Amino acid sequence: MKRFRRHGQESQRDRLKQELFQFNKTVEHGFPHQPSALGYSPSLQLLAIGTRSGAIKLYGAPGVEFMGLHDENAAVTQVHFLPHQVELVTLLDDNSLHMWTLRAHKGLSELLEIGRFTLTGPPGAPPSVTRVTAVLPHSSGELLLLGTEGGHVFIVEVPGFRELEERNISLDQVASSVPDDYIGRRNLEHVEALQENPVNPNQVVIGYGRGLMVVWDLEKQCQLESVWWTEDGGYILSSHSDGSYCRWMVGVDDVNEEEEKSDIPYGHFPCKAIMKIIQLPTEDGPPFLLFSGGMPRASYGDRHCITVIHGKTHVALDFTSRIIDFFVITDGLQQKGDPSALVVLVEEELVVIDLQTEGWPVIQTPYLVPLHSSAITCSHHVSAIPFKLWERISSVGELQNTHYSKKPWPITGGQSLAPDPPQRDLLLTGHEDGTVRFWDASGVCLSPMYKLSTAGVFDTDADPNDNMNQGTEGEWPPFRKVGCFDPYSDDPRLGIQKIHLCKYSGYLTVAGTAGQILVMELNDEAAEQTVEAKVVDLLQGQEGFRWKGHTRLDVREEPVLFPPGFQPFALVQCQPPAVVTALNLHSEWKLVAFGTSHGFGLFDYQQKNNVFVKCTLNPSDQLAMEGPLSRVKSIKKSLRQSFRRIRRSRVSLRKHHVNNAAKLQEANARLEAELAEMELAPVQRKIEARSSDDSFTGLVRTLYFADTFLSDSSHNSPSLWAGTNGGCVFAYMLRLPPVEHRADEPITAHPAKEIQLMHRAPVVGIVVLDGHGAPLPEPLEVAHDLARSPEMQGSHHLLVISEEQFKVFTLPKVSAKMKLKLTAIDGSRVRRVGVAWFGSNRSEDYGESGLVVLTNQGDLHVVSLPSVKLQVQYPCIRKEDVSGIASCVFTKHGQGFYLISPSEFERFSLSTRCLVEPRCLVGAPLHSGPQRRPQTDGASSAHSAARRVMEHALLNDESEYCRTETC
Amino acid sequence: MNKNHRVPSSRSLSAVEVKSKFGAEFRRFSLDRSKPGRFDEFYGLLQHVHRIPNVELLVGYADVHGDLLPINNDDNYHKAISTASPLLRLFLHRKEEADYTTFGTDSLTRKKNTVLSAVLLRPDANKKKPPVIISLPRDFRPVSSIIDVDILPETHRRVRLYKHGQEKPLGFYIRDGSSVRVTPQGLEKVPGIFISRMVPGGLAESTGLLAVNDEVLEVNGIEVAGKSLDQVTDMMIANSHNLIITVKPANQRNNVVRSGGGGGGGAASGSSGRSSDSGASYYGYSSPGGVGAAASMPTHIIQNFPVGEIESDEEDEDLVIEVGGEAEPIRRTGSNYSMPSLPRYEPHLNLRSATTSTLSVNANGTLPASASSGSLSNANATSTTPSPDRAMERRSLEEDGTVITL
């Protein structure tokens, strides 16, 4: 009977779990890793980017985005939209062609692969015959012309991918219809370019690698990097590998064209190839000529440039990384108007240039922003930002964006149907160059709001006045730097390691690699001030110490002008200057706690003095003492030595004049044996209980402020908690003077408790639960009426989260009450942990707090509070993706972000209620080309593709289902 | 006291003459050889005849070889009675002042030998050479044990390593490897985890129960199949205070051979402590097919203990230092601490007062048992319960000199 009831409870709990938790990977923020292809549909106003990992991403108006992944793990080499349709064709480097469509489904569009195709040549033909090098989606929307390495042009009917063999343009046909002088005895080589005559869709120009161009009439049967028909169909532009381009007049009847004009724009000395050329007319005035490459090989061969020539204006846009492709957006419905924007995809970012505003300024991208313009070193998420702070941050951010074009984002395809985000969320990323970037993470588009630089506080090698954008007068080519990707850091010590923002007071504290902690305040005005540094010795006379790591950063003595925004007013520098590993800010008490591998301290930022310091260092821990560099150095050294050894053996071989083949073989065999041994040497793992002598046991992992019952159960007091790598928890009782004397009376701290966990696993989180078992609210949250004040009746509990266990202790007498041993049961360890609130999707007022946990296996768990029981588990990140796991941050509402590449955040949600994902619709263009065939035509391929429904399309369905349920 | 008290030899068959010495006093009485009774009755009797009802005693007797041996449980009591011929000489000591080193071989005959040893020109031989020490059972501290012999297939071995806060390293390494399983379809190669190396002098090596190339099948009752090397490593380290590994030894020649009938193994392994009552699970293995060694290796190994029970509290006594106070191990809030039912040493003496439970907690959990496992020096101190300074002592050991500001 009892058992029965229990069962009922369990199933009820299960139902509740379903109402509370649900795992979705929702949207990817940032710039795609290793983009390899670019496509644009003027009719849909959609931009498509293919990546080397086989992903294809479509972007339209902000909020309109689609993601697709090819089953094959091959790079996308070309992306082409079918003109005037919602289909696009991708070519992968395994020579397969894929047809994708945007299908409307339940009022939303989804990206779906509907067919795939690989050219098959005649039996016995070499694979190069069918290796696709150029793709032309014909404007009829029915044909796809595929130029191949063998020089043939295959014609394929789409969307069914039916080969129209009788219409193929074989090399022989071309050779027979062109005068022999043009052909010569040499092969025409591969098809380099295919372009359609904009006026007469039946005419196609075929450009062969050797330089021959042929205009082919599709109906009548009828050298080089790139070709382009001018708008009126009268001319063809061709660009060449020697950096020249030619303009050809197309005779209507005459098959032979006349070279009208040839030019090497950056001439005299040898130039690099012009990869792509475009000419677009303007209504009144000279046409725009745009081409990529063509730089003088010797002096500027390493630049990545696109040249734009319009009348007398001639600019060589100098990009930050390799140019993958570019296109131009033109005004007007029929895409016949003036060019309005140049869209350039380079390897690390997307740059859009406004061609209609004087000076051709850059248009700020609302998405695809390179998160990694300097490497991300940490991130911090703040949910539900009060409107006032939001306004202030965005207004100071706007002041930084004055150099951007005022024009709206020119890519406007589709419409975003996603509801307005329920709250304003900020994602703060810390970067290697000492900057902190503020991102609007409320919705689907992760857009930049404000950028804070901390480098100005310190004296570094870099000259702050060194402006890279300034080109010298009269320079040729007329370079102009565009783009913001800048992976080079002036000083790695500036790197930001920890960030904490108080959303109510606008206080921000950031901590860096060289033990620097800056406390900042938001100021709407620029201010000139000196930042006084307070050096805090964390060793406290610990003997036998020798720090071999980097030195402290030098602070500028003179006043520094800080622009409007967050301005530093206090600086703490730890001695030794080790990386800050833990940081917390309590804006109500005006205290900042910080920790490194040597100890932790508490800084009073109102009185600007240090309250106390505690050294956690184990004197036998040599590694922590010497600093981080020595170990790295030793690895580097050993690597270098092994390389040297290999090289030496090779060099010596060469010296001995290798007529002695036997000797060479012997050496090779030895090398091979060495390598084999390296591979065969089994990977071993030592099984040993942790001891106090392990390295870095003193490293402070987490710091926590709590107003709780530390000494007796009737009086609560402010306290600071610190957890170390060695499984030790320190608790300090803080005595704060009354508010009126806050500025002059000192704050005192007394050690109150010290807990040594017997399993000695690193403490990664500390939370105090109130009388109701709910986590204590954030500072000032209650004061701003945004949280219920914590229950002070009933006993508080201390939750200590180590990498291996979750343990609940009673307070004030610390005795173990409950625990969850994660590692002992399934061998996974806690990597990231956060407290989140989960609202039910069925009843508006029900919700509960839980712990969100990411393990070293890449699994996400939700652990209930205060009972510490595992609720749900979802696989999320591959366990090999260590940096992805390390980069994960959780929001307070059950969402999270992690880096899937150096430049992209994946967003996920564990909550049924809080779900930010793209919901968008793309309508078919009005003047939809020919009548679409029914889907059944391509049945066989479409059927096989049906199961490859896009990931987020599936999610769309589900979420819609859930939403309708809630409504 | 005089010869009149001597009983006729015919009576000596049924009764044992006892001469008990406590301090300078002697008592003589007799016991029925056929019905010696239990040890605790005997203990009460001794206290009674010596009129020392509240004195904790250590009881020893001189055996036939003249060695002083302890009597502290039913077994050695019965042994003492049965071998006494005709007189059972007892030596009683106060427990707190007992000298444990007196037990052992030659302990009573030593005086006689001194002359001889002097002749042998080894004048200090007796002083230098420490006598072989025989501990009292309650001072035995298990280091390792083979458990669940009765329910595991003969090809497997479940080994428990007791770390107990001793300084000796666990001392072994594991690696990835592949093992061959027999399936209905034939031989199948599957990935497995193997012991790759033993640290000389480590706990694992010293037990002799684990060896290089043994395949690890379970860690504390959880199968390792499907888990990565790193996961298994983390599991073992997380359980390092009380590690139970089920292995398939590479060397299958030293397996425990079960003696025909059921449960024979349980009796053989004295330290297995916990008897199996899981008849069903045993039945599963005693099926005829189970004899064919590896050929019928069960895919799932039933464990004798529920997984939850492994969550014993012994490793969980986190140390809390209150400000100005002394360290104490954290205990469960539920105040009456119950002994975990895992196979562990349980004192056979039922004489302990209420201090017993705290004592055993300390002895198993937080006390730094000295390296020489058999030493009795600790036992002296533990008879009282100086918990605070015990813990302090431990702390100083653990903190290893780190300055602790209190």
mmCIF file with all atom_site columns, C-alpha atoms in Angstrom, chain A residues 761-812:
data_model
loop_
_atom_site.group_PDB
_atom_site.id
_atom_site.type_symbol
_atom_site.label_atom_id
_atom_site.label_alt_id
_atom_site.label_comp_id
_atom_site.label_asym_id
_atom_site.label_entity_id
_atom_site.label_seq_id
_atom_site.pdbx_PDB_ins_code
_atom_site.Cartn_x
_atom_site.Cartn_y
_atom_site.Cartn_z
_atom_site.occupancy
_atom_site.B_iso_or_equiv
_atom_site.pdbx_formal_charge
_atom_site.auth_seq_id
_atom_site.auth_comp_id
_atom_site.auth_asym_id
_atom_site.auth_atom_id
_atom_site.pdbx_PDB_model_num
ATOM 1  C CA . ALA A 1 761 ? 37.764 17.236 -4.362 1.00 0.00 ? 761 ALA A CA 1
ATOM 2  C CA . PRO A 1 762 ? 37.862 20.848 -5.542 1.00 0.00 ? 762 PRO A CA 1
ATOM 3  C CA . VAL A 1 763 ? 35.013 22.976 -4.259 1.00 0.00 ? 763 VAL A CA 1
ATOM 4  C CA . VAL A 1 764 ? 33.356 24.546 -7.287 1.00 0.00 ? 764 VAL A CA 1
ATOM 5  C CA . GLY A 1 765 ? 30.330 26.155 -5.705 1.00 0.00 ? 765 GLY A CA 1
ATOM 6  C CA . ILE A 1 766 ? 28.893 27.300 -2.397 1.00 0.00 ? 766 ILE A CA 1
ATOM 7  C CA . VAL A 1 767 ? 25.256 28.233 -1.916 1.00 0.00 ? 767 VAL A CA 1
ATOM 8  C CA . VAL A 1 768 ? 23.334 29.045 1.231  1.00 0.00 ? 768 VAL A CA 1
ATOM 9  C CA . LEU A 1 769 ? 19.698 27.960 1.262  1.00 0.00 ? 769 LEU A CA 1
ATOM 10 C CA . ASP A 1 770 ? 17.162 29.818 3.363  1.00 0.00 ? 770 ASP A CA 1
ATOM 11 C CA . GLY A 1 771 ? 14.522 28.421 5.684  1.00 0.00 ? 771 GLY A CA 1
ATOM 12 C CA . HIS A 1 772 ? 12.392 27.398 2.702  1.00 0.00 ? 772 HIS A CA 1
ATOM 13 C CA . GLY A 1 773 ? 15.280 25.685 1.009  1.00 0.00 ? 773 GLY A CA 1
ATOM 14 C CA . ALA A 1 774 ? 15.562 28.402 -1.620 1.00 0.00 ? 774 ALA A CA 1
ATOM 15 C CA . PRO A 1 775 ? 18.907 29.940 -2.526 1.00 0.00 ? 775 PRO A CA 1
ATOM 16 C CA . LEU A 1 776 ? 19.576 33.310 -0.951 1.00 0.00 ? 776 LEU A CA 1
ATOM 17 C CA . PRO A 1 777 ? 18.746 36.194 -3.287 1.00 0.00 ? 777 PRO A CA 1
ATOM 18 C CA . GLU A 1 778 ? 21.394 38.351 -4.883 1.00 0.00 ? 778 GLU A CA 1
ATOM 19 C CA . PRO A 1 779 ? 22.507 41.487 -3.077 1.00 0.00 ? 779 PRO A CA 1
ATOM 20 C CA . LEU A 1 780 ? 20.142 44.425 -3.547 1.00 0.00 ? 780 LEU A CA 1
ATOM 21 C CA . GLU A 1 781 ? 17.578 42.125 -5.149 1.00 0.00 ? 781 GLU A CA 1
ATOM 22 C CA . VAL A 1 782 ? 15.321 42.377 -2.133 1.00 0.00 ? 782 VAL A CA 1
ATOM 23 C CA . ALA A 1 783 ? 15.982 46.080 -1.751 1.00 0.00 ? 783 ALA A CA 1
ATOM 24 C CA . HIS A 1 784 ? 14.719 46.562 -5.294 1.00 0.00 ? 784 HIS A CA 1
ATOM 25 C CA . ASP A 1 785 ? 11.623 44.516 -4.542 1.00 0.00 ? 785 ASP A CA 1
ATOM 26 C CA . LEU A 1 786 ? 12.582 41.972 -7.139 1.00 0.00 ? 786 LEU A CA 1
ATOM 27 C CA . ALA A 1 787 ? 12.873 39.010 -4.855 1.00 0.00 ? 787 ALA A CA 1
ATOM 28 C CA . ARG A 1 788 ? 11.157 37.741 -1.812 1.00 0.00 ? 788 ARG A CA 1
ATOM 29 C CA . SER A 1 789 ? 13.296 38.370 1.221  1.00 0.00 ? 789 SER A CA 1
ATOM 30 C CA . PRO A 1 790 ? 14.914 35.175 2.344  1.00 0.00 ? 790 PRO A CA 1
ATOM 31 C CA . GLU A 1 791 ? 13.245 33.118 5.027  1.00 0.00 ? 791 GLU A CA 1
ATOM 32 C CA . MET A 1 792 ? 15.153 33.791 8.184  1.00 0.00 ? 792 MET A CA 1
ATOM 33 C CA . GLN A 1 793 ? 12.961 31.607 10.355 1.00 0.00 ? 793 GLN A CA 1
ATOM 34 C CA . GLY A 1 794 ? 13.894 27.998 10.245 1.00 0.00 ? 794 GLY A CA 1
ATOM 35 C CA . SER A 1 795 ? 17.398 26.850 9.775  1.00 0.00 ? 795 SER A CA 1
ATOM 36 C CA . HIS A 1 796 ? 19.593 27.770 6.883  1.00 0.00 ? 796 HIS A CA 1
ATOM 37 C CA . HIS A 1 797 ? 21.574 25.189 5.019  1.00 0.00 ? 797 HIS A CA 1
ATOM 38 C CA . LEU A 1 798 ? 24.933 25.291 3.395  1.00 0.00 ? 798 LEU A CA 1
ATOM 39 C CA . LEU A 1 799 ? 25.309 23.544 0.063  1.00 0.00 ? 799 LEU A CA 1
ATOM 40 C CA . VAL A 1 800 ? 28.880 22.770 -0.869 1.00 0.00 ? 800 VAL A CA 1
ATOM 41 C CA . ILE A 1 801 ? 29.368 21.605 -4.433 1.00 0.00 ? 801 ILE A CA 1
ATOM 42 C CA . SER A 1 802 ? 32.625 19.855 -5.070 1.00 0.00 ? 802 SER A CA 1
ATOM 43 C CA . GLU A 1 803 ? 33.667 18.319 -8.341 1.00 0.00 ? 803 GLU A CA 1
ATOM 44 C CA . GLU A 1 804 ? 32.505 14.977 -6.967 1.00 0.00 ? 804 GLU A CA 1
ATOM 45 C CA . GLN A 1 805 ? 29.668 15.573 -4.550 1.00 0.00 ? 805 GLN A CA 1
ATOM 46 C CA . PHE A 1 806 ? 26.809 17.834 -3.600 1.00 0.00 ? 806 PHE A CA 1
ATOM 47 C CA . LYS A 1 807 ? 26.606 18.115 0.138  1.00 0.00 ? 807 LYS A CA 1
ATOM 48 C CA . VAL A 1 808 ? 24.110 19.876 2.338  1.00 0.00 ? 808 VAL A CA 1
ATOM 49 C CA . PHE A 1 809 ? 25.162 20.905 5.831  1.00 0.00 ? 809 PHE A CA 1
ATOM 50 C CA . THR A 1 810 ? 23.111 22.434 8.568  1.00 0.00 ? 810 THR A CA 1
ATOM 51 C CA . LEU A 1 811 ? 23.902 25.915 9.833  1.00 0.00 ? 811 LEU A CA 1
ATOM 52 C CA . PRO A 1 812 ? 25.150 27.282 12.133 1.00 0.00 ? 812 PRO A CA 1
#
